[in-house]
PDB file of C-alpha atoms in Angstrom:
ATOM      1  CA  UNK A 425     125.822  43.826  44.936  1.00  0.00           C
ATOM      2  CA  UNK A 426     128.820  44.558  42.593  1.00  0.00           C
ATOM      3  CA  UNK A 427     131.120  47.661  43.134  1.00  0.00           C
ATOM      4  CA  UNK A 428     130.910  50.337  40.691  1.00  0.00           C
ATOM      5  CA  UNK A 429     133.528  52.216  38.700  1.00  0.00           C
ATOM      6  CA  UNK A 430     132.988  55.877  37.290  1.00  0.00           C
ATOM      7  CA  UNK A 431     135.299  55.747  34.915  1.00  0.00           C
ATOM      8  CA  UNK A 432     134.731  54.477  31.664  1.00  0.00           C
ATOM      9  CA  UNK A 433     137.446  51.025  30.499  1.00  0.00           C
ATOM     10  CA  UNK A 434     138.342  50.999  27.558  1.00  0.00           C
ATOM     11  CA  UNK A 435     138.910  47.316  26.658  1.00  0.00           C
ATOM     12  CA  UNK A 436     139.417  45.435  22.954  1.00  0.00           C
ATOM     13  CA  UNK A 437     136.725  43.238  22.780  1.00  0.00           C
ATOM     14  CA  UNK A 438     133.384  42.312  24.428  1.00  0.00           C
ATOM     15  CA  UNK A 439     134.791  39.019  25.871  1.00  0.00           C
ATOM     16  CA  UNK A 440     136.926  41.992  27.685  1.00  0.00           C
ATOM     17  CA  UNK A 441     133.874  43.420  29.053  1.00  0.00           C
ATOM     18  CA  UNK A 442     132.221  40.368  30.022  1.00  0.00           C
ATOM     19  CA  UNK A 443     135.308  39.165  32.723  1.00  0.00           C
ATOM     20  CA  UNK A 444     135.429  42.786  33.939  1.00  0.00           C
ATOM     21  CA  UNK A 445     131.567  42.806  34.520  1.00  0.00           C
ATOM     22  CA  UNK A 446     131.925  39.551  36.585  1.00  0.00           C
ATOM     23  CA  UNK A 447     133.581  41.314  38.930  1.00  0.00           C
ATOM     24  CA  UNK A 448     132.194  45.045  38.627  1.00  0.00           C
ATOM     25  CA  UNK A 449     129.634  47.484  37.760  1.00  0.00           C
ATOM     26  CA  UNK A 450     130.852  48.987  34.924  1.00  0.00           C
ATOM     27  CA  UNK A 451     130.622  50.566  31.661  1.00  0.00           C
ATOM     28  CA  UNK A 452     133.124  49.705  28.249  1.00  0.00           C
ATOM     29  CA  UNK A 453     134.080  50.953  25.171  1.00  0.00           C
ATOM     30  CA  UNK A 454     135.112  48.095  22.914  1.00  0.00           C
ATOM     31  CA  UNK A 455     137.952  49.164  20.288  1.00  0.00           C
ATOM     32  CA  UNK A 456     137.125  45.833  18.402  1.00  0.00           C
ATOM     33  CA  UNK A 457     141.398  45.680  17.377  1.00  0.00           C
ATOM     34  CA  UNK A 458     143.874  47.537  17.490  1.00  0.00           C
ATOM     35  CA  UNK A 459     142.714  49.557  14.424  1.00  0.00           C
ATOM     36  CA  UNK A 460     140.537  52.145  16.600  1.00  0.00           C
ATOM     37  CA  UNK A 461     138.105  53.909  14.664  1.00  0.00           C
ATOM     38  CA  UNK A 462     137.407  57.446  14.571  1.00  0.00           C
ATOM     39  CA  UNK A 463     133.953  56.623  15.689  1.00  0.00           C
ATOM     40  CA  UNK A 464     135.614  54.888  18.627  1.00  0.00           C
ATOM     41  CA  UNK A 465     138.189  57.858  19.206  1.00  0.00           C
ATOM     42  CA  UNK A 466     135.159  60.054  19.609  1.00  0.00           C
ATOM     43  CA  UNK A 467     132.983  58.184  22.286  1.00  0.00           C
ATOM     44  CA  UNK A 468     136.347  57.861  24.407  1.00  0.00           C
ATOM     45  CA  UNK A 469     136.784  61.610  24.212  1.00  0.00           C
ATOM     46  CA  UNK A 470     133.259  62.211  25.318  1.00  0.00           C
ATOM     47  CA  UNK A 471     133.754  59.594  28.150  1.00  0.00           C
ATOM     48  CA  UNK A 472     136.362  61.672  29.320  1.00  0.00           C
ATOM     49  CA  UNK A 473     134.562  64.536  29.206  1.00  0.00           C
ATOM     50  CA  UNK A 474     132.174  62.713  31.191  1.00  0.00           C
ATOM     51  CA  UNK A 475     132.985  60.180  33.394  1.00  0.00           C
ATOM     52  CA  UNK A 476     136.945  59.602  33.190  1.00  0.00           C
ATOM     53  CA  UNK A 477     138.274  56.817  31.359  1.00  0.00           C
ATOM     54  CA  UNK A 478     140.927  54.243  32.434  1.00  0.00           C
ATOM     55  CA  UNK A 479     142.790  52.203  29.316  1.00  0.00           C
ATOM     56  CA  UNK A 480     142.964  47.850  29.872  1.00  0.00           C
ATOM     57  CA  UNK A 481     143.866  46.112  27.424  1.00  0.00           C
ATOM     58  CA  UNK A 482     146.131  42.810  27.134  1.00  0.00           C
ATOM     59  CA  UNK A 483     149.474  43.069  28.299  1.00  0.00           C
ATOM     60  CA  UNK A 484     150.956  42.562  24.342  1.00  0.00           C
ATOM     61  CA  UNK A 485     151.774  44.887  21.453  1.00  0.00           C
ATOM     62  CA  UNK A 486     147.831  44.833  20.049  1.00  0.00           C
ATOM     63  CA  UNK A 487     147.385  46.448  23.103  1.00  0.00           C
ATOM     64  CA  UNK A 488     150.238  48.170  23.530  1.00  0.00           C
ATOM     65  CA  UNK A 489     149.556  49.899  20.422  1.00  0.00           C
ATOM     66  CA  UNK A 490     145.704  50.141  21.005  1.00  0.00           C
ATOM     67  CA  UNK A 491     146.741  52.102  24.420  1.00  0.00           C
ATOM     68  CA  UNK A 492     149.368  54.725  22.221  1.00  0.00           C
ATOM     69  CA  UNK A 493     146.564  55.553  20.319  1.00  0.00           C
ATOM     70  CA  UNK A 494     144.123  56.215  22.466  1.00  0.00           C
ATOM     71  CA  UNK A 495     147.030  57.823  24.633  1.00  0.00           C
ATOM     72  CA  UNK A 496     148.145  60.136  21.590  1.00  0.00           C
ATOM     73  CA  UNK A 497     144.300  61.067  20.748  1.00  0.00           C
ATOM     74  CA  UNK A 498     142.403  61.812  23.739  1.00  0.00           C
ATOM     75  CA  UNK A 499     144.691  63.152  26.959  1.00  0.00           C
ATOM     76  CA  UNK A 500     144.377  62.707  30.617  1.00  0.00           C
ATOM     77  CA  UNK A 501     143.722  58.873  30.334  1.00  0.00           C
ATOM     78  CA  UNK A 502     144.192  56.489  33.411  1.00  0.00           C
ATOM     79  CA  UNK A 503     146.021  53.169  32.947  1.00  0.00           C
ATOM     80  CA  UNK A 504     145.450  49.983  34.055  1.00  0.00           C
ATOM     81  CA  UNK A 505     148.535  47.459  33.574  1.00  0.00           C
ATOM     82  CA  UNK A 506     148.031  43.959  33.849  1.00  0.00           C
ATOM     83  CA  UNK A 507     151.023  41.283  33.882  1.00  0.00           C
ATOM     84  CA  UNK A 508     151.569  39.204  31.212  1.00  0.00           C
ATOM     85  CA  UNK A 509     151.828  36.245  33.874  1.00  0.00           C
ATOM     86  CA  UNK A 510     148.615  36.992  35.231  1.00  0.00           C
ATOM     87  CA  UNK A 511     146.631  37.340  31.735  1.00  0.00           C
ATOM     88  CA  UNK A 512     147.295  33.969  30.945  1.00  0.00           C
ATOM     89  CA  UNK A 513     144.867  30.916  29.940  1.00  0.00           C
ATOM     90  CA  UNK A 514     146.005  27.393  30.192  1.00  0.00           C
ATOM     91  CA  UNK A 515     146.955  27.304  26.626  1.00  0.00           C
ATOM     92  CA  UNK A 516     148.847  30.407  26.991  1.00  0.00           C
ATOM     93  CA  UNK A 517     146.384  32.770  25.173  1.00  0.00           C
ATOM     94  CA  UNK A 518     147.064  36.651  26.664  1.00  0.00           C
ATOM     95  CA  UNK A 519     144.123  38.653  27.240  1.00  0.00           C
ATOM     96  CA  UNK A 520     142.379  40.284  30.123  1.00  0.00           C
ATOM     97  CA  UNK A 521     139.737  38.037  29.513  1.00  0.00           C
ATOM     98  CA  UNK A 522     141.966  35.144  30.949  1.00  0.00           C
ATOM     99  CA  UNK A 523     142.641  37.246  34.182  1.00  0.00           C
ATOM    100  CA  UNK A 524     141.152  36.687  37.471  1.00  0.00           C
ATOM    101  CA  UNK A 525     138.718  38.766  39.377  1.00  0.00           C
ATOM    102  CA  UNK A 526     141.183  38.861  42.540  1.00  0.00           C
ATOM    103  CA  UNK A 527     144.449  40.585  39.747  1.00  0.00           C
ATOM    104  CA  UNK A 528     141.435  42.510  37.847  1.00  0.00           C
ATOM    105  CA  UNK A 529     140.565  43.992  41.430  1.00  0.00           C
ATOM    106  CA  UNK A 530     144.058  44.639  42.197  1.00  0.00           C
ATOM    107  CA  UNK A 531     145.278  46.334  39.015  1.00  0.00           C
ATOM    108  CA  UNK A 532     141.680  48.567  39.030  1.00  0.00           C
ATOM    109  CA  UNK A 533     142.275  49.395  41.955  1.00  0.00           C
ATOM    110  CA  UNK A 534     146.464  50.749  41.230  1.00  0.00           C
ATOM    111  CA  UNK A 535     145.515  53.020  38.234  1.00  0.00           C
ATOM    112  CA  UNK A 536     148.248  54.659  36.982  1.00  0.00           C
ATOM    113  CA  UNK A 537     147.130  58.639  36.447  1.00  0.00           C
ATOM    114  CA  UNK A 538     149.141  60.685  33.953  1.00  0.00           C
ATOM    115  CA  UNK A 539     150.588  63.651  36.459  1.00  0.00           C
ATOM    116  CA  UNK A 540     150.333  66.573  35.010  1.00  0.00           C
ATOM    117  CA  UNK A 541     153.099  68.554  37.235  1.00  0.00           C
ATOM    118  CA  UNK A 542     154.654  67.869  40.230  1.00  0.00           C
ATOM    119  CA  UNK A 543     157.045  69.529  42.714  1.00  0.00           C
ATOM    120  CA  UNK A 544     158.250  66.286  43.578  1.00  0.00           C
ATOM    121  CA  UNK A 545     161.062  64.574  41.983  1.00  0.00           C
ATOM    122  CA  UNK A 546     160.826  62.064  38.913  1.00  0.00           C
ATOM    123  CA  UNK A 547     162.765  59.534  37.299  1.00  0.00           C
ATOM    124  CA  UNK A 548     164.797  60.118  34.238  1.00  0.00           C
ATOM    125  CA  UNK A 549     166.205  58.493  31.472  1.00  0.00           C
ATOM    126  CA  UNK A 550     169.467  58.482  32.930  1.00  0.00           C
ATOM    127  CA  UNK A 551     168.327  56.621  36.079  1.00  0.00           C
ATOM    128  CA  UNK A 552     166.848  54.134  33.616  1.00  0.00           C
ATOM    129  CA  UNK A 553     170.257  53.387  32.257  1.00  0.00           C
ATOM    130  CA  UNK A 554     172.390  53.859  35.822  1.00  0.00           C
ATOM    131  CA  UNK A 555     169.636  50.863  37.173  1.00  0.00           C
ATOM    132  CA  UNK A 556     170.770  48.485  34.589  1.00  0.00           C
ATOM    133  CA  UNK A 557     167.938  47.860  32.242  1.00  0.00           C
ATOM    134  CA  UNK A 558     169.050  49.248  28.856  1.00  0.00           C
ATOM    135  CA  UNK A 559     171.199  45.887  27.499  1.00  0.00           C
ATOM    136  CA  UNK A 560     173.386  43.382  29.559  1.00  0.00           C
ATOM    137  CA  UNK A 561     172.649  40.060  30.005  1.00  0.00           C
ATOM    138  CA  UNK A 562     169.653  40.579  32.358  1.00  0.00           C
ATOM    139  CA  UNK A 563     168.406  43.953  31.344  1.00  0.00           C
ATOM    140  CA  UNK A 564     165.338  42.191  29.739  1.00  0.00           C
ATOM    141  CA  UNK A 565     164.331  40.014  32.873  1.00  0.00           C
ATOM    142  CA  UNK A 566     164.854  43.378  35.502  1.00  0.00           C
ATOM    143  CA  UNK A 567     163.109  45.748  33.513  1.00  0.00           C
ATOM    144  CA  UNK A 568     159.824  43.385  33.399  1.00  0.00           C
ATOM    145  CA  UNK A 569     159.734  42.843  36.703  1.00  0.00           C
ATOM    146  CA  UNK A 570     160.212  45.922  37.756  1.00  0.00           C
ATOM    147  CA  UNK A 571     157.417  47.235  35.242  1.00  0.00           C
ATOM    148  CA  UNK A 572     154.992  45.314  37.615  1.00  0.00           C
ATOM    149  CA  UNK A 573     156.257  46.644  40.548  1.00  0.00           C
ATOM    150  CA  UNK A 574     156.209  50.164  39.004  1.00  0.00           C
ATOM    151  CA  UNK A 575     152.229  48.858  37.263  1.00  0.00           C
ATOM    152  CA  UNK A 576     153.238  50.264  34.318  1.00  0.00           C
ATOM    153  CA  UNK A 577     153.097  47.078  32.182  1.00  0.00           C
ATOM    154  CA  UNK A 578     156.190  44.822  30.897  1.00  0.00           C
ATOM    155  CA  UNK A 579     157.601  47.462  28.281  1.00  0.00           C
ATOM    156  CA  UNK A 580     160.540  46.389  25.701  1.00  0.00           C
ATOM    157  CA  UNK A 581     163.508  49.094  26.884  1.00  0.00           C
ATOM    158  CA  UNK A 582     162.959  52.144  24.614  1.00  0.00           C
ATOM    159  CA  UNK A 583     158.786  51.976  26.020  1.00  0.00           C
ATOM    160  CA  UNK A 584     160.390  51.786  29.484  1.00  0.00           C
ATOM    161  CA  UNK A 585     161.688  54.779  29.373  1.00  0.00           C
ATOM    162  CA  UNK A 586     158.518  56.612  27.905  1.00  0.00           C
ATOM    163  CA  UNK A 587     156.279  54.826  30.436  1.00  0.00           C
ATOM    164  CA  UNK A 588     158.402  56.412  33.372  1.00  0.00           C
ATOM    165  CA  UNK A 589     158.617  59.726  31.872  1.00  0.00           C
ATOM    166  CA  UNK A 590     154.812  59.695  30.815  1.00  0.00           C
ATOM    167  CA  UNK A 591     153.026  58.702  33.836  1.00  0.00           C
ATOM    168  CA  UNK A 592     155.635  60.386  36.006  1.00  0.00           C
ATOM    169  CA  UNK A 593     157.152  58.150  37.890  1.00  0.00           C
ATOM    170  CA  UNK A 594     158.335  59.710  41.568  1.00  0.00           C
ATOM    171  CA  UNK A 595     161.532  59.130  42.890  1.00  0.00           C
ATOM    172  CA  UNK A 596     160.122  57.651  45.957  1.00  0.00           C
ATOM    173  CA  UNK A 597     158.457  54.633  43.848  1.00  0.00           C
ATOM    174  CA  UNK A 598     161.484  54.267  41.799  1.00  0.00           C
ATOM    175  CA  UNK A 599     163.746  53.380  44.653  1.00  0.00           C
ATOM    176  CA  UNK A 600     161.286  52.029  46.519  1.00  0.00           C
ATOM    177  CA  UNK A 601     160.307  49.540  43.695  1.00  0.00           C
ATOM    178  CA  UNK A 602     164.071  49.335  42.905  1.00  0.00           C
ATOM    179  CA  UNK A 603     165.257  48.059  46.599  1.00  0.00           C
ATOM    180  CA  UNK A 604     161.678  45.516  46.753  1.00  0.00           C
ATOM    181  CA  UNK A 605     163.805  43.859  42.660  1.00  0.00           C
ATOM    182  CA  UNK A 606     167.412  43.687  44.586  1.00  0.00           C
ATOM    183  CA  UNK A 607     165.508  42.134  47.714  1.00  0.00           C
ATOM    184  CA  UNK A 608     163.691  39.884  45.672  1.00  0.00           C
ATOM    185  CA  UNK A 609     166.810  39.105  43.660  1.00  0.00           C
ATOM    186  CA  UNK A 610     168.769  38.145  47.153  1.00  0.00           C
TER     187      UNK A 610
END
């Protein structure tokens, strides 16, 4: 018996739905590409009001674009991010449909909610700069790995700052992930 997921998961296409349903008893809304229609947005809004929504898109530019469109128009969605390396097939194609059942379980167990308000100190743009994650010879590699450790995906520098701010990454989470990154590098 597969575990039931309460929320509706927003994915890009039918193959993503098929993969998720191999792992969980889950309902999905498929965007069918990065030109998300008004009807699809309305279905996602309805799902958010009644059950909640988790966005799980491919870890690539079109997937990030879909995520941004949905998040802009449907407030309060949860986010699950697949690491690129774990969403590839043998030919190098990237997508949710290529992730292993174990990877899908892991990312859906580690869903990120946009935190509305918190008394906990949050990561700032300045902290991202001080961690040598923007500019510099090794910044892109460090940023990608830290994005995986924080479960916010592997965004470019501009998107990285937006995600740590939007997802309200706490200083405690930040310091723990940075320490792990440093440990891996030694």
